[in-house]
Each structure stands twice: as C-alpha cells, then as structure tokens.
C-alpha cells in the first residue's frame, strides 16, 4: 500500500473516530428519551394507543441512531484492519527488498564459473544451498524454523 493510501485511510479512520465521539455526545440524550418513554408508558397504561404511539416514536429515533452508529463502528474497524494489513504488507515488502539486496551482494561476491570439474561441483553445491536459502526466506521459514538458517543459509 502506498504511503498516500496509508495516510488517506488513517485520516478516514480518525474522522470516523470523531464521528463516533459525536454519537457518544448524543447517547445520554437518547437514554434520557428512553427514560421519558418508559415513564410515559408507565403512567399511561390505560391508553394502549398512546403507549403504542410513544413506542413507535421512540423506535423511530432509536433504531436509525443505533443502525448508523453500528455502521460507523463497522467501517472504522474495517478501515483499521486495512491500515494494519497495509502496514504488514509494507513491512513484508521492505523485508523482501532487504533480502533481495542481500542476495545480490552475495551473488556479486561469487566467483566466476570455472571450467575445472571440482570447482564446478562446488559451485553447484553452493548454488543449491543458495536456492534453498532463497526458498526458505521467501516463505518466512527463517522465522519459524531457525535451523533452516543455520543449515542452509550460511
């Protein structure tokens, strides 16, 4: 993920956090409205049509509020996951670039291919070791199997 996208997503996550804080400002008002609704329902038990209307009016406020707040929280969580995945990808790419640079330095230090059979055999063995080392490095096996580095990547 490019740095521009990382900054964009981080900014968007921050704006969703501000929006979430706005929801928190209105939460006490919604709770007060709920208490008032409960009080009205308790005091007007005798009038079922009024009770139904009060419940309907409260639901007309509460349900969209909760749905919108839930949507904001879900998007914020998804964007935070995207930012984390992007950072992991960036780190992995940086590690891969470092490993490629290391391999290029190692290859540059290798002697030229020889016409002497024994030297060619040794170069072939060295090549096989480098190939295994590259394989294990590419799949992150160095982290999980430290013996790979000791065995193959000398």
Short mmCIF file of N, CA and C in Angstrom, two decimals:
data_model
loop_
_atom_site.label_atom_id
_atom_site.label_comp_id
_atom_site.label_asym_id
_atom_site.label_seq_id
_atom_site.Cartn_x
_atom_site.Cartn_y
_atom_site.Cartn_z
N UNK A 1 0.86 -1.16 0.00
CA UNK A 1 0.00 0.00 0.00
C UNK A 1 0.91 1.23 0.00
N UNK A 2 0.60 2.15 -0.83
CA UNK A 2 1.43 3.34 -0.90
C UNK A 2 1.21 4.20 0.32
N UNK A 3 2.16 5.06 0.55
CA UNK A 3 2.09 5.95 1.72
C UNK A 3 0.87 6.88 1.62
N UNK A 4 0.54 7.29 0.40
CA UNK A 4 -0.61 8.19 0.22
C UNK A 4 -1.89 7.50 0.68
N UNK A 5 -2.05 6.23 0.29
CA UNK A 5 -3.24 5.49 0.72
C UNK A 5 -3.24 5.26 2.23
N UNK A 6 -2.07 4.99 2.79
CA UNK A 6 -2.00 4.81 4.24
C UNK A 6 -2.44 6.08 4.96
N UNK A 7 -1.95 7.21 4.49
CA UNK A 7 -2.34 8.48 5.11
C UNK A 7 -3.83 8.71 4.93
N UNK A 8 -4.34 8.41 3.74
CA UNK A 8 -5.78 8.58 3.48
C UNK A 8 -6.61 7.73 4.44
N UNK A 9 -6.25 6.44 4.56
CA UNK A 9 -7.03 5.55 5.42
C UNK A 9 -6.90 5.96 6.89
N UNK A 10 -5.71 6.36 7.31
CA UNK A 10 -5.55 6.80 8.69
C UNK A 10 -6.38 8.05 8.96
N UNK A 11 -6.42 8.97 8.01
CA UNK A 11 -7.22 10.18 8.15
C UNK A 11 -8.71 9.82 8.22
N UNK A 12 -9.11 8.89 7.37
CA UNK A 12 -10.51 8.47 7.36
C UNK A 12 -10.89 7.78 8.67
N UNK A 13 -9.98 6.95 9.20
CA UNK A 13 -10.23 6.30 10.50
C UNK A 13 -10.37 7.37 11.58
N UNK A 14 -9.52 8.40 11.54
CA UNK A 14 -9.59 9.48 12.53
C UNK A 14 -10.92 10.23 12.42
N UNK A 15 -11.37 10.47 11.19
CA UNK A 15 -12.65 11.17 11.03
C UNK A 15 -13.81 10.31 11.52
N UNK A 16 -13.71 9.00 11.34
CA UNK A 16 -14.75 8.12 11.88
C UNK A 16 -14.70 8.10 13.41
N UNK A 17 -13.52 8.25 13.96
CA UNK A 17 -13.40 8.32 15.42
C UNK A 17 -14.09 9.59 15.94
N UNK A 18 -13.90 10.70 15.22
CA UNK A 18 -14.58 11.94 15.60
C UNK A 18 -16.09 11.76 15.50
N UNK A 19 -16.53 11.09 14.45
CA UNK A 19 -17.96 10.83 14.29
C UNK A 19 -18.48 9.94 15.41
N UNK A 20 -17.70 8.95 15.80
CA UNK A 20 -18.08 8.09 16.91
C UNK A 20 -18.20 8.89 18.21
N UNK A 21 -17.31 9.84 18.41
CA UNK A 21 -17.40 10.71 19.60
C UNK A 21 -18.66 11.56 19.56
N UNK A 22 -19.08 11.98 18.38
CA UNK A 22 -20.34 12.71 18.25
C UNK A 22 -21.51 11.84 18.68
N UNK A 23 -21.47 10.58 18.30
CA UNK A 23 -22.52 9.66 18.73
C UNK A 23 -22.55 9.57 20.25
N UNK A 24 -21.38 9.56 20.85
CA UNK A 24 -21.31 9.46 22.31
C UNK A 24 -21.90 10.69 22.98
N UNK A 25 -21.82 11.83 22.32
CA UNK A 25 -22.44 13.04 22.87
C UNK A 25 -23.96 12.92 22.93
N UNK A 26 -24.52 12.27 21.91
CA UNK A 26 -25.97 12.14 21.82
C UNK A 26 -26.52 10.93 22.57
N UNK A 27 -25.66 10.03 22.97
CA UNK A 27 -26.10 8.83 23.69
C UNK A 27 -26.87 9.17 24.98
N UNK A 28 -26.36 10.10 25.83
CA UNK A 28 -27.14 10.45 27.04
C UNK A 28 -28.52 11.02 26.72
N UNK A 29 -28.63 11.77 25.63
CA UNK A 29 -29.94 12.32 25.25
C UNK A 29 -30.89 11.20 24.86
N UNK A 30 -30.36 10.20 24.16
CA UNK A 30 -31.18 9.06 23.77
C UNK A 30 -31.60 8.26 25.01
N UNK A 31 -30.70 8.12 25.96
CA UNK A 31 -31.03 7.42 27.20
C UNK A 31 -32.09 8.19 27.99
N UNK A 32 -31.97 9.52 28.01
CA UNK A 32 -32.99 10.34 28.69
C UNK A 32 -34.34 10.19 28.00
N UNK A 33 -34.31 10.18 26.68
CA UNK A 33 -35.55 9.98 25.92
C UNK A 33 -36.15 8.61 26.22
N UNK A 34 -35.32 7.63 26.37
CA UNK A 34 -35.81 6.29 26.71
C UNK A 34 -36.44 6.28 28.10
N UNK A 35 -35.82 6.97 29.04
CA UNK A 35 -36.39 7.06 30.39
C UNK A 35 -37.75 7.78 30.37
N UNK A 36 -37.83 8.83 29.59
CA UNK A 36 -39.10 9.56 29.46
C UNK A 36 -40.15 8.66 28.83
N UNK A 37 -39.75 7.91 27.81
CA UNK A 37 -40.67 6.99 27.15
C UNK A 37 -41.17 5.95 28.15
N UNK A 38 -40.25 5.38 28.93
CA UNK A 38 -40.64 4.39 29.93
C UNK A 38 -41.61 5.01 30.95
N UNK A 39 -41.32 6.24 31.35
CA UNK A 39 -42.20 6.93 32.31
C UNK A 39 -43.59 7.13 31.71
N UNK A 40 -43.64 7.58 30.47
CA UNK A 40 -44.94 7.79 29.81
C UNK A 40 -45.71 6.48 29.66
N UNK A 41 -45.00 5.42 29.32
CA UNK A 41 -45.65 4.12 29.18
C UNK A 41 -46.19 3.65 30.53
N UNK A 42 -45.45 3.92 31.59
CA UNK A 42 -45.88 3.52 32.94
C UNK A 42 -47.09 4.33 33.39
N UNK A 43 -47.05 5.64 33.14
CA UNK A 43 -48.16 6.49 33.60
C UNK A 43 -49.40 6.38 32.74
N UNK A 44 -49.25 6.01 31.49
CA UNK A 44 -50.40 5.94 30.57
C UNK A 44 -50.72 4.49 30.21
N UNK A 45 -50.70 3.62 31.19
CA UNK A 45 -51.02 2.21 30.96
C UNK A 45 -52.44 2.02 30.43
N UNK A 46 -53.30 2.92 30.81
CA UNK A 46 -54.71 2.78 30.47
C UNK A 46 -54.99 3.06 28.99
N UNK A 47 -54.11 3.78 28.33
CA UNK A 47 -54.35 4.16 26.93
C UNK A 47 -53.38 3.40 26.02
N UNK A 48 -53.77 2.24 25.50
CA UNK A 48 -52.86 1.43 24.67
C UNK A 48 -52.47 2.12 23.36
N UNK A 49 -53.34 2.95 22.81
CA UNK A 49 -52.99 3.63 21.56
C UNK A 49 -51.89 4.66 21.80
N UNK A 50 -51.94 5.36 22.92
CA UNK A 50 -50.89 6.33 23.26
C UNK A 50 -49.58 5.61 23.53
N UNK A 51 -49.66 4.48 24.24
CA UNK A 51 -48.45 3.70 24.53
C UNK A 51 -47.80 3.21 23.23
N UNK A 52 -48.62 2.72 22.31
CA UNK A 52 -48.10 2.25 21.02
C UNK A 52 -47.48 3.40 20.24
N UNK A 53 -48.13 4.56 20.27
CA UNK A 53 -47.59 5.72 19.56
C UNK A 53 -46.27 6.18 20.15
N UNK A 54 -46.18 6.18 21.49
CA UNK A 54 -44.93 6.59 22.16
C UNK A 54 -43.81 5.62 21.82
N UNK A 55 -44.11 4.31 21.86
CA UNK A 55 -43.09 3.32 21.49
C UNK A 55 -42.65 3.50 20.04
N UNK A 56 -43.61 3.75 19.17
CA UNK A 56 -43.30 3.94 17.75
C UNK A 56 -42.41 5.16 17.53
N UNK A 57 -42.74 6.25 18.22
CA UNK A 57 -41.94 7.48 18.07
C UNK A 57 -40.53 7.27 18.60
N UNK A 58 -40.43 6.58 19.73
CA UNK A 58 -39.09 6.32 20.28
C UNK A 58 -38.30 5.41 19.35
N UNK A 59 -38.93 4.38 18.83
CA UNK A 59 -38.26 3.47 17.90
C UNK A 59 -37.83 4.20 16.63
N UNK A 60 -38.63 5.17 16.20
CA UNK A 60 -38.29 5.94 15.00
C UNK A 60 -37.02 6.76 15.20
N UNK A 61 -36.68 7.04 16.45
CA UNK A 61 -35.44 7.77 16.76
C UNK A 61 -34.31 6.80 17.07
N UNK A 62 -34.60 5.81 17.89
CA UNK A 62 -33.55 4.92 18.38
C UNK A 62 -32.98 4.00 17.29
N UNK A 63 -33.82 3.37 16.51
CA UNK A 63 -33.35 2.40 15.53
C UNK A 63 -32.41 3.01 14.48
N UNK A 64 -32.76 4.14 13.86
CA UNK A 64 -31.79 4.73 12.90
C UNK A 64 -30.49 5.16 13.58
N UNK A 65 -30.61 5.66 14.81
CA UNK A 65 -29.42 6.07 15.56
C UNK A 65 -28.49 4.87 15.76
N UNK A 66 -29.05 3.78 16.24
CA UNK A 66 -28.25 2.59 16.51
C UNK A 66 -27.71 1.97 15.22
N UNK A 67 -28.51 1.96 14.18
CA UNK A 67 -28.07 1.40 12.90
C UNK A 67 -26.91 2.21 12.33
N UNK A 68 -27.05 3.54 12.37
CA UNK A 68 -25.98 4.40 11.86
C UNK A 68 -24.72 4.28 12.70
N UNK A 69 -24.89 4.22 14.01
CA UNK A 69 -23.73 4.09 14.89
C UNK A 69 -23.03 2.75 14.64
N UNK A 70 -23.79 1.69 14.47
CA UNK A 70 -23.23 0.38 14.17
C UNK A 70 -22.46 0.40 12.85
N UNK A 71 -23.01 1.07 11.85
CA UNK A 71 -22.35 1.17 10.55
C UNK A 71 -21.01 1.92 10.68
N UNK A 72 -21.02 2.99 11.43
CA UNK A 72 -19.78 3.76 11.63
C UNK A 72 -18.73 2.90 12.32
N UNK A 73 -19.13 2.17 13.35
CA UNK A 73 -18.17 1.31 14.06
C UNK A 73 -17.64 0.19 13.17
N UNK A 74 -18.50 -0.39 12.34
CA UNK A 74 -18.05 -1.45 11.43
C UNK A 74 -17.06 -0.90 10.41
N UNK A 75 -17.36 0.25 9.86
CA UNK A 75 -16.45 0.83 8.87
C UNK A 75 -15.12 1.21 9.51
N UNK A 76 -15.20 1.73 10.70
CA UNK A 76 -13.96 2.09 11.40
C UNK A 76 -13.11 0.84 11.64
N UNK A 77 -13.73 -0.25 12.06
CA UNK A 77 -12.99 -1.50 12.30
C UNK A 77 -12.39 -2.03 11.00
N UNK A 78 -13.17 -1.99 9.91
CA UNK A 78 -12.65 -2.45 8.62
C UNK A 78 -11.47 -1.61 8.15
N UNK A 79 -11.59 -0.30 8.30
CA UNK A 79 -10.50 0.57 7.86
C UNK A 79 -9.26 0.39 8.73
N UNK A 80 -9.46 0.17 10.02
CA UNK A 80 -8.30 -0.09 10.87
C UNK A 80 -7.61 -1.39 10.46
N UNK A 81 -8.40 -2.41 10.09
CA UNK A 81 -7.82 -3.65 9.60
C UNK A 81 -7.06 -3.43 8.30
N UNK A 82 -7.61 -2.60 7.42
CA UNK A 82 -6.94 -2.29 6.16
C UNK A 82 -5.61 -1.59 6.42
N UNK A 83 -5.60 -0.66 7.35
CA UNK A 83 -4.36 0.05 7.68
C UNK A 83 -3.33 -0.93 8.24
N UNK A 84 -3.77 -1.81 9.13
CA UNK A 84 -2.84 -2.78 9.72
C UNK A 84 -2.31 -3.73 8.65
N UNK A 85 -3.19 -4.21 7.78
CA UNK A 85 -2.76 -5.10 6.70
C UNK A 85 -1.81 -4.39 5.75
N UNK A 86 -2.08 -3.13 5.47
CA UNK A 86 -1.20 -2.34 4.62
C UNK A 86 0.17 -2.16 5.24
N UNK A 87 0.21 -1.93 6.55
CA UNK A 87 1.49 -1.78 7.23
C UNK A 87 2.24 -3.10 7.23
N UNK A 88 1.52 -4.21 7.44
CA UNK A 88 2.16 -5.53 7.38
C UNK A 88 2.72 -5.80 5.99
N UNK A 89 1.95 -5.46 4.98
CA UNK A 89 2.40 -5.65 3.60
C UNK A 89 3.64 -4.81 3.32
N UNK A 90 3.61 -3.56 3.76
CA UNK A 90 4.76 -2.68 3.56
C UNK A 90 5.99 -3.25 4.25
N UNK A 91 5.81 -3.75 5.46
CA UNK A 91 6.92 -4.35 6.20
C UNK A 91 7.44 -5.58 5.48
N UNK A 92 6.53 -6.42 4.99
CA UNK A 92 6.94 -7.62 4.26
C UNK A 92 7.70 -7.26 2.99
N UNK A 93 7.20 -6.25 2.29
CA UNK A 93 7.89 -5.83 1.07
C UNK A 93 9.28 -5.26 1.38
N UNK A 94 9.37 -4.53 2.46
CA UNK A 94 10.68 -3.99 2.87
C UNK A 94 11.64 -5.12 3.21
N UNK A 95 11.14 -6.12 3.94
CA UNK A 95 11.98 -7.27 4.28
C UNK A 95 12.41 -8.02 3.02
N UNK A 96 11.47 -8.21 2.09
CA UNK A 96 11.79 -8.90 0.84
C UNK A 96 12.84 -8.11 0.05
N UNK A 97 12.70 -6.78 0.02
CA UNK A 97 13.67 -5.95 -0.68
C UNK A 97 15.04 -6.06 -0.02
N UNK A 98 15.07 -6.07 1.30
CA UNK A 98 16.34 -6.23 2.01
C UNK A 98 16.98 -7.58 1.71
N UNK A 99 16.15 -8.63 1.66
CA UNK A 99 16.68 -9.96 1.35
C UNK A 99 17.20 -10.02 -0.08
N UNK A 100 16.48 -9.41 -1.01
CA UNK A 100 16.96 -9.38 -2.39
C UNK A 100 18.28 -8.63 -2.50
N UNK A 101 18.38 -7.53 -1.79
CA UNK A 101 19.64 -6.77 -1.80
C UNK A 101 20.78 -7.61 -1.23
N UNK A 102 20.48 -8.37 -0.17
CA UNK A 102 21.49 -9.24 0.44
C UNK A 102 21.91 -10.32 -0.56
N UNK A 103 20.94 -10.92 -1.25
CA UNK A 103 21.27 -11.94 -2.24
C UNK A 103 22.07 -11.36 -3.40
N UNK A 104 21.73 -10.17 -3.83
CA UNK A 104 22.50 -9.53 -4.91
C UNK A 104 23.95 -9.31 -4.48
N UNK A 105 24.14 -8.88 -3.23
CA UNK A 105 25.51 -8.70 -2.73
C UNK A 105 26.24 -10.03 -2.70
N UNK A 106 25.55 -11.09 -2.25
CA UNK A 106 26.17 -12.42 -2.19
C UNK A 106 26.51 -12.94 -3.58
N UNK A 107 25.61 -12.73 -4.52
CA UNK A 107 25.86 -13.18 -5.89
C UNK A 107 27.03 -12.42 -6.51
N UNK A 108 27.10 -11.14 -6.21
CA UNK A 108 28.20 -10.34 -6.76
C UNK A 108 29.55 -10.81 -6.24
N UNK A 109 29.57 -11.42 -5.07
CA UNK A 109 30.83 -11.88 -4.48
C UNK A 109 31.22 -13.29 -4.93
N UNK A 110 30.31 -13.98 -5.60
CA UNK A 110 30.61 -15.34 -6.05
C UNK A 110 31.66 -15.32 -7.16
N UNK A 111 32.50 -16.34 -7.17
CA UNK A 111 33.50 -16.40 -8.24
C UNK A 111 32.85 -16.76 -9.58
N UNK A 112 33.53 -16.45 -10.64
CA UNK A 112 33.04 -16.77 -11.98
C UNK A 112 32.98 -18.28 -12.17
N UNK A 113 32.13 -18.74 -13.09
CA UNK A 113 32.01 -20.16 -13.35
C UNK A 113 33.32 -20.67 -13.92
N UNK A 114 33.74 -21.82 -13.41
CA UNK A 114 35.04 -22.36 -13.78
C UNK A 114 34.88 -23.51 -14.77
N UNK A 115 35.95 -23.84 -15.43
CA UNK A 115 35.97 -24.98 -16.34
C UNK A 115 36.52 -26.22 -15.63
N UNK A 116 37.01 -26.08 -14.43
CA UNK A 116 37.55 -27.21 -13.67
C UNK A 116 36.39 -27.94 -13.00
N UNK A 117 36.35 -29.26 -13.18
CA UNK A 117 35.22 -30.06 -12.73
C UNK A 117 34.96 -29.94 -11.23
N UNK A 118 35.98 -30.03 -10.41
CA UNK A 118 35.81 -29.96 -8.96
C UNK A 118 35.25 -28.61 -8.53
N UNK A 119 35.73 -27.56 -9.17
CA UNK A 119 35.25 -26.21 -8.85
C UNK A 119 33.78 -26.07 -9.27
N UNK A 120 33.44 -26.62 -10.42
CA UNK A 120 32.06 -26.56 -10.90
C UNK A 120 31.15 -27.32 -9.94
N UNK A 121 31.59 -28.50 -9.45
CA UNK A 121 30.81 -29.27 -8.49
C UNK A 121 30.56 -28.45 -7.21
N UNK A 122 31.61 -27.79 -6.73
CA UNK A 122 31.46 -26.98 -5.52
C UNK A 122 30.51 -25.81 -5.77
N UNK A 123 30.63 -25.18 -6.94
CA UNK A 123 29.74 -24.08 -7.27
C UNK A 123 28.29 -24.56 -7.37
N UNK A 124 28.09 -25.75 -7.89
CA UNK A 124 26.75 -26.31 -7.99
C UNK A 124 26.18 -26.54 -6.59
N UNK A 125 26.97 -27.09 -5.69
CA UNK A 125 26.51 -27.31 -4.31
C UNK A 125 26.18 -25.97 -3.64
N UNK A 126 27.04 -24.98 -3.85
CA UNK A 126 26.78 -23.65 -3.29
C UNK A 126 25.48 -23.08 -3.86
N UNK A 127 25.27 -23.31 -5.15
CA UNK A 127 24.05 -22.83 -5.78
C UNK A 127 22.81 -23.48 -5.16
N UNK A 128 22.87 -24.79 -4.91
CA UNK A 128 21.74 -25.50 -4.30
C UNK A 128 21.46 -24.95 -2.89
N UNK A 129 22.50 -24.67 -2.13
CA UNK A 129 22.33 -24.11 -0.79
C UNK A 129 21.70 -22.73 -0.88
N UNK A 130 22.17 -21.90 -1.83
CA UNK A 130 21.59 -20.56 -2.00
C UNK A 130 20.13 -20.65 -2.43
N UNK A 131 19.81 -21.63 -3.28
CA UNK A 131 18.44 -21.80 -3.73
C UNK A 131 17.53 -22.19 -2.56
N UNK A 132 17.98 -23.10 -1.71
CA UNK A 132 17.20 -23.49 -0.53
C UNK A 132 17.04 -22.31 0.41
N UNK A 133 18.11 -21.55 0.58
CA UNK A 133 18.06 -20.38 1.46
C UNK A 133 17.04 -19.37 0.92
N UNK A 134 17.06 -19.16 -0.38
CA UNK A 134 16.10 -18.25 -1.00
C UNK A 134 14.68 -18.75 -0.81
N UNK A 135 14.47 -20.05 -0.99
CA UNK A 135 13.14 -20.64 -0.80
C UNK A 135 12.65 -20.42 0.62
N UNK A 136 13.49 -20.74 1.59
CA UNK A 136 13.06 -20.59 2.98
C UNK A 136 12.86 -19.12 3.35
N UNK A 137 13.65 -18.26 2.78
CA UNK A 137 13.49 -16.83 3.06
C UNK A 137 12.20 -16.30 2.46
N UNK A 138 11.89 -16.76 1.26
CA UNK A 138 10.70 -16.27 0.57
C UNK A 138 9.43 -16.63 1.31
N UNK A 139 9.44 -17.76 1.99
CA UNK A 139 8.23 -18.19 2.69
C UNK A 139 8.29 -17.92 4.19
N UNK A 140 9.27 -17.14 4.61
CA UNK A 140 9.34 -16.76 6.02
C UNK A 140 9.73 -17.91 6.93
N UNK A 141 10.30 -18.97 6.36
CA UNK A 141 10.64 -20.12 7.18
C UNK A 141 11.77 -19.81 8.16
N UNK A 142 12.55 -18.80 7.87
CA UNK A 142 13.63 -18.44 8.80
C UNK A 142 13.08 -18.10 10.17
N UNK A 143 11.92 -17.45 10.20
CA UNK A 143 11.33 -17.05 11.47
C UNK A 143 10.81 -18.26 12.23
N UNK A 144 10.24 -19.23 11.51
CA UNK A 144 9.61 -20.36 12.15
C UNK A 144 10.56 -21.53 12.36
N UNK A 145 11.55 -21.64 11.53
CA UNK A 145 12.49 -22.74 11.63
C UNK A 145 13.91 -22.19 11.65
N UNK A 146 14.38 -21.80 12.82
CA UNK A 146 15.72 -21.20 12.90
C UNK A 146 16.81 -22.13 12.38
N UNK A 147 16.59 -23.44 12.45
CA UNK A 147 17.62 -24.35 11.96
C UNK A 147 17.82 -24.21 10.46
N UNK A 148 16.82 -23.70 9.73
CA UNK A 148 16.95 -23.51 8.28
C UNK A 148 18.10 -22.54 7.99
N UNK A 149 18.15 -21.50 8.77
CA UNK A 149 19.19 -20.51 8.54
C UNK A 149 20.56 -21.11 8.84
N UNK A 150 20.62 -21.87 9.94
CA UNK A 150 21.91 -22.47 10.31
C UNK A 150 22.32 -23.54 9.32
N UNK A 151 21.35 -24.30 8.83
CA UNK A 151 21.64 -25.42 7.95
C UNK A 151 21.91 -24.98 6.52
N UNK A 152 21.01 -24.13 5.99
CA UNK A 152 21.07 -23.82 4.57
C UNK A 152 21.67 -22.45 4.27
N UNK A 153 21.54 -21.51 5.15
CA UNK A 153 21.90 -20.13 4.84
C UNK A 153 23.14 -19.72 5.63
N UNK A 154 24.25 -20.28 5.26
CA UNK A 154 25.49 -19.98 6.00
C UNK A 154 26.14 -18.74 5.46
#
